[in-house]
């Protein structure tokens, strides 16, 4: 009798396990696929592409694992539950985000793979060598963890972004004009240079980057009193908050610097084949991704034409190869440049060299934050 009961229990356990697997598989297949996570404020992994090369290199297995992780049914709810449990344990880290002092959240920054960084540096050098007629500037901006490591929780590990910036500068500084964000941000470290709940710098941080770049280019940057500074939101909970789901945080505010002598603009977004006139999209202030208020968010290719006379403007054309740190920075440049072409190399698949020749580009700004540059091998595209 005891044996029959054990067998019945075993069958129930096996049946239950198989049922759970079946239900999970069915939920995964039937659950609608989304490309962008509002909770984590990032694009999710695309379905892996099967090729023999991908199979042999293990890229297929890695992409498949990332795809399943990103598209697991009700993933956002599980992230919230995990965060709530971690906070009950008084843990200061969740989902790769630390809860630091003064209301700041920080993303983990570990020691990078310097062999990969060497490849990135070599790609930049080859790109510069292939276009000797083009003046190139490379700006590398620290993230908040690089600027404020002393605000991390006690004994929280981190790697120095300043060391990474110096290492990159040593390898490409002879080929392009290198601008280290620490140089122009550290003198203002006591100011609100970064959002507390998001990975971007504030408009104030972007302003200091603009002023430094303008001086590097020989332009006269506008002073802060030449702008009307408007607070457009006081409810911004950014990407670090959405990833960590820490509760009880004070939202960030978002400011726009509106020139007192405005320059009209026309913006062509190649991705959607649309043209708009404003540098700011108010519709995003009512959404989770409020930072996309600047330039309407991420696009592969955007062209901004200003009302400045190309003959008298400080700069006729400028190509900016960038990540999203540039979005709150670019509006400042419209006071000096008649045409700004922006390429986000994470999403642009054309040949950048060909684009430069076809559009008469003679000046390039490569602008990235340290974490994105280190973690994203898309910079290798410039070497195509």
PDB file of C-alpha atoms in Angstrom, residues 2 18 21 47 49 53 61 74 77 79 85 99 151 162 182 194 197 234 240 279 295 298 319 324 336 339 372:
ATOM      1  CA  UNK A   2       2.841   2.331   0.908  1.00  0.00           C
ATOM      2  CA  UNK A  18       5.225  18.501 -17.014  1.00  0.00           C
ATOM      3  CA  UNK A  21       6.485  23.236 -18.342  1.00  0.00           C
ATOM      4  CA  UNK A  47      14.848  36.432 -32.062  1.00  0.00           C
ATOM      5  CA  UNK A  49      19.142  34.012 -36.328  1.00  0.00           C
ATOM      6  CA  UNK A  53      28.655  30.286 -37.997  1.00  0.00           C
ATOM      7  CA  UNK A  61      22.951  29.876 -27.934  1.00  0.00           C
ATOM      8  CA  UNK A  74       5.053  38.601 -17.313  1.00  0.00           C
ATOM      9  CA  UNK A  77       5.855  41.614 -12.867  1.00  0.00           C
ATOM     10  CA  UNK A  79      11.125  42.059 -11.766  1.00  0.00           C
ATOM     11  CA  UNK A  85      11.590  41.058  -1.783  1.00  0.00           C
ATOM     12  CA  UNK A  99      20.838  52.337  -4.222  1.00  0.00           C
ATOM     13  CA  UNK A 151      27.993  57.792  -3.050  1.00  0.00           C
ATOM     14  CA  UNK A 162      38.386  57.594 -15.334  1.00  0.00           C
ATOM     15  CA  UNK A 182      35.869  64.221 -16.545  1.00  0.00           C
ATOM     16  CA  UNK A 194      23.121  63.569 -13.647  1.00  0.00           C
ATOM     17  CA  UNK A 197      17.056  57.723 -11.272  1.00  0.00           C
ATOM     18  CA  UNK A 234       8.982  66.983 -12.013  1.00  0.00           C
ATOM     19  CA  UNK A 240      17.686  53.005 -13.216  1.00  0.00           C
ATOM     20  CA  UNK A 279      13.699  69.856 -30.964  1.00  0.00           C
ATOM     21  CA  UNK A 295      14.661  64.986 -30.063  1.00  0.00           C
ATOM     22  CA  UNK A 298      16.357  57.160 -30.450  1.00  0.00           C
ATOM     23  CA  UNK A 319      28.067  64.606 -38.407  1.00  0.00           C
ATOM     24  CA  UNK A 324      21.507  58.931 -26.384  1.00  0.00           C
ATOM     25  CA  UNK A 336      26.173  77.313 -34.252  1.00  0.00           C
ATOM     26  CA  UNK A 339      23.070  71.267 -40.588  1.00  0.00           C
ATOM     27  CA  UNK A 372      27.853  52.405 -23.633  1.00  0.00           C
TER      28      UNK A 372
END
